[in-house]
PDB file of C-alpha atoms in Angstrom:
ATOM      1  CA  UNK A 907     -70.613  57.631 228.663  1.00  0.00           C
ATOM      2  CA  UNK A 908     -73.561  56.924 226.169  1.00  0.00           C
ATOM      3  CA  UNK A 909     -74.995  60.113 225.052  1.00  0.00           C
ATOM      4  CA  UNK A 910     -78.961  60.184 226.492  1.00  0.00           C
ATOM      5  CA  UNK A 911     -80.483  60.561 223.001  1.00  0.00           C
ATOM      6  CA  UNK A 912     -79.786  58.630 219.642  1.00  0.00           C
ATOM      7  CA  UNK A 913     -79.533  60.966 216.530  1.00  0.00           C
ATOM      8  CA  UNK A 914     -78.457  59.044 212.906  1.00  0.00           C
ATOM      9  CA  UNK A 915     -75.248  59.069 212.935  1.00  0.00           C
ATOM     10  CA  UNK A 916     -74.317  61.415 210.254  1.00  0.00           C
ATOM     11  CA  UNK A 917     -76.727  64.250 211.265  1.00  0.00           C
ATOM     12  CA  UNK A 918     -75.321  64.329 214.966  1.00  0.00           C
ATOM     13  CA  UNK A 919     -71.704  64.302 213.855  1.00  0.00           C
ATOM     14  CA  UNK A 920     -72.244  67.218 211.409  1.00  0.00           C
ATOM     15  CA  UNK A 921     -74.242  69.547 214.448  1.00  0.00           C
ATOM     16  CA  UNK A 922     -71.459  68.706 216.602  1.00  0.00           C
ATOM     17  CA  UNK A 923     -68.931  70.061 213.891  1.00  0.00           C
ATOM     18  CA  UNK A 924     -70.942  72.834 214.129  1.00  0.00           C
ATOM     19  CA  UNK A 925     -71.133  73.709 217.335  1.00  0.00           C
ATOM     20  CA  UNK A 926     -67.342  73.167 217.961  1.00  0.00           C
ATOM     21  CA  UNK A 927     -66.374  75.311 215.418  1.00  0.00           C
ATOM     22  CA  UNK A 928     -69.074  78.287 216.099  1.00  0.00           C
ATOM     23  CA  UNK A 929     -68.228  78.985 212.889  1.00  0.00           C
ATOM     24  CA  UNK A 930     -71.391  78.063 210.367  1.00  0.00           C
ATOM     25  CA  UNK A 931     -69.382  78.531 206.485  1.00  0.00           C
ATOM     26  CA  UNK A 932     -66.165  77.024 208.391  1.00  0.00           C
ATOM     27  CA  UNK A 933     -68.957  74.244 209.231  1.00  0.00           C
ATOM     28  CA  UNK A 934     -70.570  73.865 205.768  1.00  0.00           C
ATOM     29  CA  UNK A 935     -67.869  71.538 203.934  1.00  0.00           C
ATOM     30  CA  UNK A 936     -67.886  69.265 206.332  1.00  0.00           C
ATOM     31  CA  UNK A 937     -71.590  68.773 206.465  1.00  0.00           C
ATOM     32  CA  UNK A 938     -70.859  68.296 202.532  1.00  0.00           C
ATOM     33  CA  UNK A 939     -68.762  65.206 203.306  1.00  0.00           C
ATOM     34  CA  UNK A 940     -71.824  63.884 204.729  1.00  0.00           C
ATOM     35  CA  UNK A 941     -73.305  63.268 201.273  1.00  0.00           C
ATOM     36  CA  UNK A 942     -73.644  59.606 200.119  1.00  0.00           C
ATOM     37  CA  UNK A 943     -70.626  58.674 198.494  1.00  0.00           C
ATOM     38  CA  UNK A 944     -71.644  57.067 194.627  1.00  0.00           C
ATOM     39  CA  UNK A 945     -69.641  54.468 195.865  1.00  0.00           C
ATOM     40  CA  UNK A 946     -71.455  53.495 198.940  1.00  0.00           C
ATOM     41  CA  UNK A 947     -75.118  54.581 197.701  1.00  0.00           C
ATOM     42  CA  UNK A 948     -74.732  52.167 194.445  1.00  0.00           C
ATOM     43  CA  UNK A 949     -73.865  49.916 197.174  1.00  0.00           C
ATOM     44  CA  UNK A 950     -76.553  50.581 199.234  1.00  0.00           C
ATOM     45  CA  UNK A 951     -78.970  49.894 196.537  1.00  0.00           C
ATOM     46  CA  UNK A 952     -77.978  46.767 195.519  1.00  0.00           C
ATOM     47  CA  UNK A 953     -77.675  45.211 198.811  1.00  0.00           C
ATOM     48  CA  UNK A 954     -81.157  46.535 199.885  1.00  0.00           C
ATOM     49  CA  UNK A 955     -82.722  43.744 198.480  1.00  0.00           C
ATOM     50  CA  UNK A 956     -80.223  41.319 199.964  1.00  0.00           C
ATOM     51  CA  UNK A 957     -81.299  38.785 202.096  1.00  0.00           C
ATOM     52  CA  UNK A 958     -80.782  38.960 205.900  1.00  0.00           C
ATOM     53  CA  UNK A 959     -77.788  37.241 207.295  1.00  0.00           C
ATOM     54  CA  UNK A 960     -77.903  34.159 209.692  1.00  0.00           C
ATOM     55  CA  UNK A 961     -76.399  34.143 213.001  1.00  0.00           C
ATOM     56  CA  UNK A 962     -73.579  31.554 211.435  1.00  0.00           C
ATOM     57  CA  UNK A 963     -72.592  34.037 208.796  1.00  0.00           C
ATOM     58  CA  UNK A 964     -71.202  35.791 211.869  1.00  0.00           C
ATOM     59  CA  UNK A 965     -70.078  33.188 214.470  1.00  0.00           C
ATOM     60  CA  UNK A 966     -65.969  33.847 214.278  1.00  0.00           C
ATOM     61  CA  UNK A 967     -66.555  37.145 213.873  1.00  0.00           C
ATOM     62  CA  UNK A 968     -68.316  37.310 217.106  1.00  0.00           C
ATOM     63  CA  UNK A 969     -66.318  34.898 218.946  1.00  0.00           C
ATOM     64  CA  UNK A 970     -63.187  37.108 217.771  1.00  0.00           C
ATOM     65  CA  UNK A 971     -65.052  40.483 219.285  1.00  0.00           C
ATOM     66  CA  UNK A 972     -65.529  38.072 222.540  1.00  0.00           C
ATOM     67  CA  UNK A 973     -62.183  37.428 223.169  1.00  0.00           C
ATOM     68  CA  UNK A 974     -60.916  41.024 222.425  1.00  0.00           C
ATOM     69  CA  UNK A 975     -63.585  42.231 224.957  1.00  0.00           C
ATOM     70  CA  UNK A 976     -62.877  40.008 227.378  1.00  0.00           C
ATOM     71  CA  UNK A 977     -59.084  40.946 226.716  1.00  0.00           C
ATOM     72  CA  UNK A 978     -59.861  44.251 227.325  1.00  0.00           C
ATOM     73  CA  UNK A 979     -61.790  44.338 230.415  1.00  0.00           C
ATOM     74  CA  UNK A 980     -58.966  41.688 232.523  1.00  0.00           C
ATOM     75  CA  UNK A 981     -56.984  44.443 231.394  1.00  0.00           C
ATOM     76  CA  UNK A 982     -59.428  46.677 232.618  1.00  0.00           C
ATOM     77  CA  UNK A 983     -59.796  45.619 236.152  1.00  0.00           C
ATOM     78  CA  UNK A 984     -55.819  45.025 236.723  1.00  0.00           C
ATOM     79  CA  UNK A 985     -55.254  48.972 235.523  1.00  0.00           C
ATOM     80  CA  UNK A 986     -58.375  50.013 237.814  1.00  0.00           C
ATOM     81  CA  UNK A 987     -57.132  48.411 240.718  1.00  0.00           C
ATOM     82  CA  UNK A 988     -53.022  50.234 240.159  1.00  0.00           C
ATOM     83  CA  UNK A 989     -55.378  53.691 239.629  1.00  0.00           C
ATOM     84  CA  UNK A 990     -57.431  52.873 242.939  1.00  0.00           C
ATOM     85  CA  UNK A 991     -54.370  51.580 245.043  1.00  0.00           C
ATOM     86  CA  UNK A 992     -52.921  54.799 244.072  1.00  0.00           C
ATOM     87  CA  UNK A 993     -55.941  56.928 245.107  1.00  0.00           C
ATOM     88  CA  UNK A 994     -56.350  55.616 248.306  1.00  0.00           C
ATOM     89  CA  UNK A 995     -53.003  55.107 249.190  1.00  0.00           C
ATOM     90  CA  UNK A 996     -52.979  59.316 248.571  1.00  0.00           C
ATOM     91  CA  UNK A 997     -50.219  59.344 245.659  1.00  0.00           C
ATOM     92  CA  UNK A 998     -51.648  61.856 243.219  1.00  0.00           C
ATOM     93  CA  UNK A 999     -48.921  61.856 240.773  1.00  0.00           C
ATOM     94  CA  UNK A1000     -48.833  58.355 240.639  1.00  0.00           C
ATOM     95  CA  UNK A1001     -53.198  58.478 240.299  1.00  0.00           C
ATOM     96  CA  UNK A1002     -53.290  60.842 237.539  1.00  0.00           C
ATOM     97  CA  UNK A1003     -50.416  58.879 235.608  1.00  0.00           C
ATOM     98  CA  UNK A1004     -52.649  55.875 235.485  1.00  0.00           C
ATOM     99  CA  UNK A1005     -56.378  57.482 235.395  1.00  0.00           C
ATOM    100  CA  UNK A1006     -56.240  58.120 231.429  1.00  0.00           C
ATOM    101  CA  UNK A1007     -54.376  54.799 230.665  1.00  0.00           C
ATOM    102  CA  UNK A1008     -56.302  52.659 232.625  1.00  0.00           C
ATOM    103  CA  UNK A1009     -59.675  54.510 230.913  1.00  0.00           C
ATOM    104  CA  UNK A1010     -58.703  53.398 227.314  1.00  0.00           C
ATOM    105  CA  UNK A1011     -59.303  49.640 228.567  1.00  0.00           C
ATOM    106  CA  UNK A1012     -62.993  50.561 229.216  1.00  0.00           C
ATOM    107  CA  UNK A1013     -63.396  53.202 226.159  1.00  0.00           C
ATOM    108  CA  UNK A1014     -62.702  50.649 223.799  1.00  0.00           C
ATOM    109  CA  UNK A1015     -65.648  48.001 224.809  1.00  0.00           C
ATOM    110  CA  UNK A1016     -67.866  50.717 225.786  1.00  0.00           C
ATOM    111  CA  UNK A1017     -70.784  49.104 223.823  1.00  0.00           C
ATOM    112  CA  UNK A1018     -70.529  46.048 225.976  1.00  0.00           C
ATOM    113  CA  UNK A1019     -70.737  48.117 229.389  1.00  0.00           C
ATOM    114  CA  UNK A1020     -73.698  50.167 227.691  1.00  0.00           C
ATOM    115  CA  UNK A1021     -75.443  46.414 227.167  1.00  0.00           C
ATOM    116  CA  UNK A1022     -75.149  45.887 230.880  1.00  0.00           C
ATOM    117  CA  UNK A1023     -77.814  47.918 232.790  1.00  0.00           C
ATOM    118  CA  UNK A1024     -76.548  51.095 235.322  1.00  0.00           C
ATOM    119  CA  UNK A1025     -72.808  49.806 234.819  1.00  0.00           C
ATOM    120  CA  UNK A1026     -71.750  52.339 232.365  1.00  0.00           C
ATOM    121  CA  UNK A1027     -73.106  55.481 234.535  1.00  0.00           C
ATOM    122  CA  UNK A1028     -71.505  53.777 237.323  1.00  0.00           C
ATOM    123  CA  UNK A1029     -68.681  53.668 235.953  1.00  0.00           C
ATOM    124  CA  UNK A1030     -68.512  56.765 233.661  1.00  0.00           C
ATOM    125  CA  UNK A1031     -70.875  59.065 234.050  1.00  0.00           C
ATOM    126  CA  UNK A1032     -69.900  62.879 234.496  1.00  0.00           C
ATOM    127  CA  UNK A1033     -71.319  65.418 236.836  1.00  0.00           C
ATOM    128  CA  UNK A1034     -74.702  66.103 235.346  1.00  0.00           C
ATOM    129  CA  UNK A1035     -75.361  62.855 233.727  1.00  0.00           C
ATOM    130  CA  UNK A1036     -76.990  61.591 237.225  1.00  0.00           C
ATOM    131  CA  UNK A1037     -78.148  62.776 239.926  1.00  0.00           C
ATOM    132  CA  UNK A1038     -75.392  64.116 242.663  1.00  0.00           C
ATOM    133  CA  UNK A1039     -76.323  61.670 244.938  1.00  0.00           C
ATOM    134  CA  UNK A1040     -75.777  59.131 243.229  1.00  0.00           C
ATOM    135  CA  UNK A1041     -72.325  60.466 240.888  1.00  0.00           C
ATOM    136  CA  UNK A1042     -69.619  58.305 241.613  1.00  0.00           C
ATOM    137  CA  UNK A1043     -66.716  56.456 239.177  1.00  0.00           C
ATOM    138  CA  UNK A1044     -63.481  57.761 237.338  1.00  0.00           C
ATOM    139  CA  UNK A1045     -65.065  61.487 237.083  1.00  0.00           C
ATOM    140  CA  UNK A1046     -65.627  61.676 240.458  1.00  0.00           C
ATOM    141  CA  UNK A1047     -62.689  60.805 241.287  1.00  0.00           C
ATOM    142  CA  UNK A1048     -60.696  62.800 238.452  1.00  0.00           C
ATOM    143  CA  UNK A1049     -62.628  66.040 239.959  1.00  0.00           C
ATOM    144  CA  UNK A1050     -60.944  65.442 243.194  1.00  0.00           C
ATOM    145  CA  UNK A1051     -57.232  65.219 241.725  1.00  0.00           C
ATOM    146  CA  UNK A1052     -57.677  67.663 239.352  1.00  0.00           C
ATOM    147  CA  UNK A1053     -60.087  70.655 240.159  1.00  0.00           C
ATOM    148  CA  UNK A1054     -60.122  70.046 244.137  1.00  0.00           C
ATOM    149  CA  UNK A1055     -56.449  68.806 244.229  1.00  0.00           C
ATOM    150  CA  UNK A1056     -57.178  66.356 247.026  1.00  0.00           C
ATOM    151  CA  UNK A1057     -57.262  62.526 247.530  1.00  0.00           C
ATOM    152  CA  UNK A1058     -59.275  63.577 250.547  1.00  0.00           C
ATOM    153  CA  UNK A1059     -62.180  61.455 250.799  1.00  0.00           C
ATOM    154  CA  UNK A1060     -61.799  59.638 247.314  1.00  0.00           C
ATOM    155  CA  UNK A1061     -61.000  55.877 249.338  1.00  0.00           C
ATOM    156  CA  UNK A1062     -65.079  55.489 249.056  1.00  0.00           C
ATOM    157  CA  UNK A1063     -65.420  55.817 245.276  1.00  0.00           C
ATOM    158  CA  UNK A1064     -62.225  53.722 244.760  1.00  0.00           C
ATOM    159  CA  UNK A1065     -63.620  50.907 246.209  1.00  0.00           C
ATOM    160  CA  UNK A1066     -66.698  51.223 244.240  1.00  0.00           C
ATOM    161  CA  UNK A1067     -65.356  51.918 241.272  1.00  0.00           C
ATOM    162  CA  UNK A1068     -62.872  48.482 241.901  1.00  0.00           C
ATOM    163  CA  UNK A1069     -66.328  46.370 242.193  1.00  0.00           C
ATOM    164  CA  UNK A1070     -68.079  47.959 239.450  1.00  0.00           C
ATOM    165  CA  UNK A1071     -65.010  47.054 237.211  1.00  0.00           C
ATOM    166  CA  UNK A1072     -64.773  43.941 238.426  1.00  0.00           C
ATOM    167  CA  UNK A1073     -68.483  43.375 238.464  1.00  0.00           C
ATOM    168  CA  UNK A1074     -68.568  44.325 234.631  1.00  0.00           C
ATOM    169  CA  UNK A1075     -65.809  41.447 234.117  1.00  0.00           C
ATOM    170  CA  UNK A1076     -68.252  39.377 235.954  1.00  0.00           C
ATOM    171  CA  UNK A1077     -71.197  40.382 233.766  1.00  0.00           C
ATOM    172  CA  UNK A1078     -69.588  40.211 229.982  1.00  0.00           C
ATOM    173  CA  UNK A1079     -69.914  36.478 229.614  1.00  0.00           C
ATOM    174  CA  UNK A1080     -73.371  37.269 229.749  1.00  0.00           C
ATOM    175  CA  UNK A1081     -73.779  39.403 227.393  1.00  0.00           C
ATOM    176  CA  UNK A1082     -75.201  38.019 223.826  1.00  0.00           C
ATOM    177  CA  UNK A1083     -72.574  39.257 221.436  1.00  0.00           C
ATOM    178  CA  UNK A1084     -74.065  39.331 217.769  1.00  0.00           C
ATOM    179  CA  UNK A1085     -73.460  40.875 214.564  1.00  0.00           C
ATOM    180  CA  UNK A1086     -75.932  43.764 215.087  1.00  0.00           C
ATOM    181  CA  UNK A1087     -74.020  44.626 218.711  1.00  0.00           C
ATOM    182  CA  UNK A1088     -71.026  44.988 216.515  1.00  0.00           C
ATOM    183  CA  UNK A1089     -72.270  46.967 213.775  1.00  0.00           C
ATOM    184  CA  UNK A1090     -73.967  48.985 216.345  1.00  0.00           C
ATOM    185  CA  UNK A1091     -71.057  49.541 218.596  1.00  0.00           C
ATOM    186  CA  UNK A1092     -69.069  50.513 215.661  1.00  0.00           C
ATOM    187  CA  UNK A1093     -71.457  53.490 215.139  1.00  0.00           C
ATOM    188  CA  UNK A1094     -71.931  54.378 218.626  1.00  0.00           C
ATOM    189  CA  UNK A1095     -68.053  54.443 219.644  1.00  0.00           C
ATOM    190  CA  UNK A1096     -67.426  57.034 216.706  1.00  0.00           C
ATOM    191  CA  UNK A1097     -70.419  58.721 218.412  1.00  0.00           C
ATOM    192  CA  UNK A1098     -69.087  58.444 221.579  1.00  0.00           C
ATOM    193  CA  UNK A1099     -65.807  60.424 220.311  1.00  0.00           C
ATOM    194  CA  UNK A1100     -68.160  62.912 218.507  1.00  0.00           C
ATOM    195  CA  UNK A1101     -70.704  64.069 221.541  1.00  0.00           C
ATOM    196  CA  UNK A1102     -68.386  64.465 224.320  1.00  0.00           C
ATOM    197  CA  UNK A1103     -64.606  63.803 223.228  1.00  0.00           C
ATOM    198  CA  UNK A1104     -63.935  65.938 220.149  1.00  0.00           C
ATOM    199  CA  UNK A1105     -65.646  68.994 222.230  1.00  0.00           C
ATOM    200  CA  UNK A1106     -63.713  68.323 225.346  1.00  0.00           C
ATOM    201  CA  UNK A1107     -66.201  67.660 227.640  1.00  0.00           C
ATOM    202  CA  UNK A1108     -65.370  64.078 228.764  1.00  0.00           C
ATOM    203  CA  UNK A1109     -62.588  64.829 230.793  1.00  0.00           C
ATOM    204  CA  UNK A1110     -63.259  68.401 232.024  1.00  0.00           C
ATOM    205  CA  UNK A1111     -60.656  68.222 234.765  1.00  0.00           C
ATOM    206  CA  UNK A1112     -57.968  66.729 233.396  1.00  0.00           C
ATOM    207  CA  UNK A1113     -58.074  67.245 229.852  1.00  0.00           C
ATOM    208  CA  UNK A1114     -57.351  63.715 228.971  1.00  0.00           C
ATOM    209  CA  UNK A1115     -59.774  63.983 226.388  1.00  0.00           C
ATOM    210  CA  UNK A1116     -57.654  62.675 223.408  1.00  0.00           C
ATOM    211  CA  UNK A1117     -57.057  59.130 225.310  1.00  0.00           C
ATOM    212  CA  UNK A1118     -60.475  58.438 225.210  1.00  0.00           C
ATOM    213  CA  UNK A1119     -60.770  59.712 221.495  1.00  0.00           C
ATOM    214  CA  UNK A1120     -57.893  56.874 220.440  1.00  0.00           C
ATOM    215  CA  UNK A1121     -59.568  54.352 222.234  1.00  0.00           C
ATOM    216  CA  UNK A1122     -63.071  54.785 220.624  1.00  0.00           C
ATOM    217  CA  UNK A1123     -61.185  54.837 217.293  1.00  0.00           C
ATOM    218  CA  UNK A1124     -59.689  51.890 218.179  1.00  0.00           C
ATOM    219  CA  UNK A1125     -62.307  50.034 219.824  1.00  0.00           C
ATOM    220  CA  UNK A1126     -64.530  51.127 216.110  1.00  0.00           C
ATOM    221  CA  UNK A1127     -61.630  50.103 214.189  1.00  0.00           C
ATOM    222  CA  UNK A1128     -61.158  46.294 215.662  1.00  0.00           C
ATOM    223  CA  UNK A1129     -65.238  45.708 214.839  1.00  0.00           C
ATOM    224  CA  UNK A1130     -64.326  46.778 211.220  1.00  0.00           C
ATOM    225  CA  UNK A1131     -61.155  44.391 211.249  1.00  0.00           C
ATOM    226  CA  UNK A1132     -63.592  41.742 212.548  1.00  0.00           C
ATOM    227  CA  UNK A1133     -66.725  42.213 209.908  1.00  0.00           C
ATOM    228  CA  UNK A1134     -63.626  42.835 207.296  1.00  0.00           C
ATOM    229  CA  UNK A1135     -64.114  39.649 205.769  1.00  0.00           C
ATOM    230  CA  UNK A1136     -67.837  39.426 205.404  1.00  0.00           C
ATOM    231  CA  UNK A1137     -67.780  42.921 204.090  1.00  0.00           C
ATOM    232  CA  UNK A1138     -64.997  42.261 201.563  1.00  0.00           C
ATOM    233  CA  UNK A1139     -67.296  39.146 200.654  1.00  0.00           C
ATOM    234  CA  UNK A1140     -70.269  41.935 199.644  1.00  0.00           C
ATOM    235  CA  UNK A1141     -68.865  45.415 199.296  1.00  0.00           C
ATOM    236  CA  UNK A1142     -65.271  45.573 198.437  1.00  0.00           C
ATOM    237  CA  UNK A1143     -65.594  49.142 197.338  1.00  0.00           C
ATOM    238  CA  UNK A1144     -67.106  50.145 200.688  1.00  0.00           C
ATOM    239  CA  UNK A1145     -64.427  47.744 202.830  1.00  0.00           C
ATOM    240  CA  UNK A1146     -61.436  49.792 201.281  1.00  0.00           C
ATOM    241  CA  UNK A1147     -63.300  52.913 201.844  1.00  0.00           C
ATOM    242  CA  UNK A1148     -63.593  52.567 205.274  1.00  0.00           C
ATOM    243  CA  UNK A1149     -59.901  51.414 205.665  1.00  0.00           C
ATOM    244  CA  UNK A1150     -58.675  54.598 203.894  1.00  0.00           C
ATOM    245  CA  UNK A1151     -60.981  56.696 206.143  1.00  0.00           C
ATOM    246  CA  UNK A1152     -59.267  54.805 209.670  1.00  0.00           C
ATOM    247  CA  UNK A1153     -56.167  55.230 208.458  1.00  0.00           C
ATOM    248  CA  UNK A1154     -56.744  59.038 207.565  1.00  0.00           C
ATOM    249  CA  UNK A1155     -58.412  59.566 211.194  1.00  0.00           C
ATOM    250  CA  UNK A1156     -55.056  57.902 212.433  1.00  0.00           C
ATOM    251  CA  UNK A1157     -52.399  60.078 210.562  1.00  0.00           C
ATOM    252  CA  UNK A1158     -54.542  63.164 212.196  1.00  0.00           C
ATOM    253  CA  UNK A1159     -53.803  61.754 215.730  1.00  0.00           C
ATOM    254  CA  UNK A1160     -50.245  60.544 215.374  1.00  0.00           C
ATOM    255  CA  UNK A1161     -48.910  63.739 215.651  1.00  0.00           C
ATOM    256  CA  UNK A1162     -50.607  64.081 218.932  1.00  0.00           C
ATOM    257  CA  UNK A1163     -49.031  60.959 220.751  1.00  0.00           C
ATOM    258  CA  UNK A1164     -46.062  61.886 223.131  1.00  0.00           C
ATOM    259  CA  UNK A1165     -42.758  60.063 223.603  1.00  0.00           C
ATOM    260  CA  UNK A1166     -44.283  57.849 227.535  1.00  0.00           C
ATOM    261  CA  UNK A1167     -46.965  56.567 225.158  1.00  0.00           C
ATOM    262  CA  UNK A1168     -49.716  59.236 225.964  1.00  0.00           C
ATOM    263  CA  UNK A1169     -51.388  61.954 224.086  1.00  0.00           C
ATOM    264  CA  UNK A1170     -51.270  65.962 225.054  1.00  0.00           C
ATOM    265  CA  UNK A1171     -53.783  67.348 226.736  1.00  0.00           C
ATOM    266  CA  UNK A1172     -56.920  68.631 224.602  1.00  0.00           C
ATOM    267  CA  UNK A1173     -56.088  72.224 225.799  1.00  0.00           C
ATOM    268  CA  UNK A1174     -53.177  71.837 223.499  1.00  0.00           C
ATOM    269  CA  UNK A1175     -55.091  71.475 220.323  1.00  0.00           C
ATOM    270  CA  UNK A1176     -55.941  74.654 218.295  1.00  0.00           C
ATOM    271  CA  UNK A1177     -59.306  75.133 216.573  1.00  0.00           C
ATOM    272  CA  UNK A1178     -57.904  73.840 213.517  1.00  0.00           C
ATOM    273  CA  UNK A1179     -56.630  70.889 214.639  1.00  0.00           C
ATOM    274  CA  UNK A1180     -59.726  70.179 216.527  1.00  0.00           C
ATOM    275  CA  UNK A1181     -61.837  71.091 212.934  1.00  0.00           C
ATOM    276  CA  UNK A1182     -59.664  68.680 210.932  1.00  0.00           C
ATOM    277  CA  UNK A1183     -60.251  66.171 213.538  1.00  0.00           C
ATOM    278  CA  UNK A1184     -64.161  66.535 213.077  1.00  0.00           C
ATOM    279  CA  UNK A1185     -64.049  66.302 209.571  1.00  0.00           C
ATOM    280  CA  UNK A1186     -62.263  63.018 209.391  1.00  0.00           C
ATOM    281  CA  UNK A1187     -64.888  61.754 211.764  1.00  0.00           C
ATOM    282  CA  UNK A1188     -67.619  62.559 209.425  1.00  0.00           C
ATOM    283  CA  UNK A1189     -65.365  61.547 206.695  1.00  0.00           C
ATOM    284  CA  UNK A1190     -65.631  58.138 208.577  1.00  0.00           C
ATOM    285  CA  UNK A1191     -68.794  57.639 210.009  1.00  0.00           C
ATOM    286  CA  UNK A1192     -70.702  57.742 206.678  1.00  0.00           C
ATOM    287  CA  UNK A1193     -69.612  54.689 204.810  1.00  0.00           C
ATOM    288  CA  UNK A1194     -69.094  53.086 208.584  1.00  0.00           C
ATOM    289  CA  UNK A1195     -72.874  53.539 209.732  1.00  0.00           C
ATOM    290  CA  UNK A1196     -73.609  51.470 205.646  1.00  0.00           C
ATOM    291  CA  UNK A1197     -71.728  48.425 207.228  1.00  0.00           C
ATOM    292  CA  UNK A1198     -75.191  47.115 209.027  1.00  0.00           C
ATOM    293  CA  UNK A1199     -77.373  47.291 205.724  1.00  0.00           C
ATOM    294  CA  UNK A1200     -74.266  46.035 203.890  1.00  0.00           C
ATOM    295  CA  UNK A1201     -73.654  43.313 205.636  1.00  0.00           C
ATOM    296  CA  UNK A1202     -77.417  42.414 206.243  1.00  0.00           C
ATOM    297  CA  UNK A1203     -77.777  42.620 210.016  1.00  0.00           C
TER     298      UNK A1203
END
């Protein structure tokens, strides 16, 4: 779920370095990889002045993020609906098999459920975010088969979290999809990984936490696939910078992945793993949040 306050990029993704590691030299060379790149600040500079981009510089690109978000949310709904069967048919195995799995659908094309009013906290908020009363979705539901142990009384939230699923498939062809959502959702989804998933407070329960971090990767890495072109067309430097960065960030989670397709818990990580993780986030997110004034949008 969106965090509740915005911080630039950079700045948030260095403090939360910092506070994972407790450790403030351990901290200090990653904060250095925060620095503007010559690279990407020549860049910067000479696309300042740039003109702002039309609406048609962008049209494939954001008919392309269209289809891969509707792609992702039918996927979405079918997933939610094998996880909710499961819940309310009182098959925990079977429910906590498909509760990370059917997550990554949503974590990718978070920024689209974060356009769309109260759906988001419906749908992902954890205990804390909201108020009790009104706490419902996959964490309520992943409290009750991992911390209580217990289907018992989870058939309610199912069903709601079914119709908010399928009420966010609903909603998406609504949504106006432009370059700045893109850019933007770029950012936020490395964000997303930074605030709650690298620390391993997203899935508290069930220490699924590393799902989640893929998908954001992935869901970040598809908007840069998209915008490649343009930003081949006006920063070549900076495009091949960022794709050496993703691929970095990936070669850290490979050895992660397990042989069903899944990732190991986050309890499984040692502080250095989770520290080399964090610095090839920041090692990412800088030239990634220059993609908007790049690209003019």
């Amino acid at each position: 779920m969106k965090a509740r306050y915005t911080l630039p990029a950079v700045l948030l993704l260095s403090s939360v370095l910092f506070a994972a590691c407790g450790n403030k030299e351990e901290a200090q060379p990653a904060a250095n990889n925060t620095q503007t790149s010559p690279t990407t600040a020549a860049a910067t500079e000479t696309n300042a002045a740039a003109p702002a981009a039309s609406a048609a510089d962008f049209k494939d690109a954001t008919e392309q993020y269209r289809t891969y978000a509707i792609s992702e949310i039918d996927a979405f709904v079918t997933e939610t609906e094998k996880f909710t069967e499961a819940v309310k048919a009182g098959k925990m195995d079977e429910a906590k098999k498909l509760y990370a799995p059917a997550r990554m659908h949503y974590e990718r094309i978070e920024p689209i459920a974060e356009a769309l009013g109260n759906l988001d906290p419906d749908i992902d908020a954890r205990q804390g975010d909201v108020d009790d009363k009104d706490w419902r979705g996959f964490h309520k539901i992943e409290q009750g088969l991992w911390e209580k142990k217990t289907t018992d009384g989870m058939s309610e939230y199912a069903d709601r979290l079914l119709q908010d699923a399928k009420l966010l498939r609903a909603k998406v062809e609504t949504v106006d999809i432009d370059a700045g959502l893109l850019v933007t959702g770029a950012v936020e989804l490395l964000n997303e990984v930074s605030s709650s998933k690298v620390t391993g407070e997203e899935e508290r329960y069930s220490h699924t936490d590393l799902y989640d971090f893929v998908a954001n990767v992935e869901g970040a890495q598809k908007i840069y696939e998209i915008l490649k072109p343009n930003l081949t067309a006006k920063d070549p430097a900076l495009e091949k910078q960022i794709g050496e960065k993703f691929e970095a960030l990936n070669k850290e989670l490979a050895p992660f992945a397990t042989k069903d397709g899944g990732y190991v818990t986050y309890d499984k990580l040692s502080k250095e793993d989770v520290r080399t993780l964090s610095q090839n986030l920041d090692a990412l997110a800088e030239p990634l949040s220059q993609m908007g004034t790049i690209l003019g949008v």
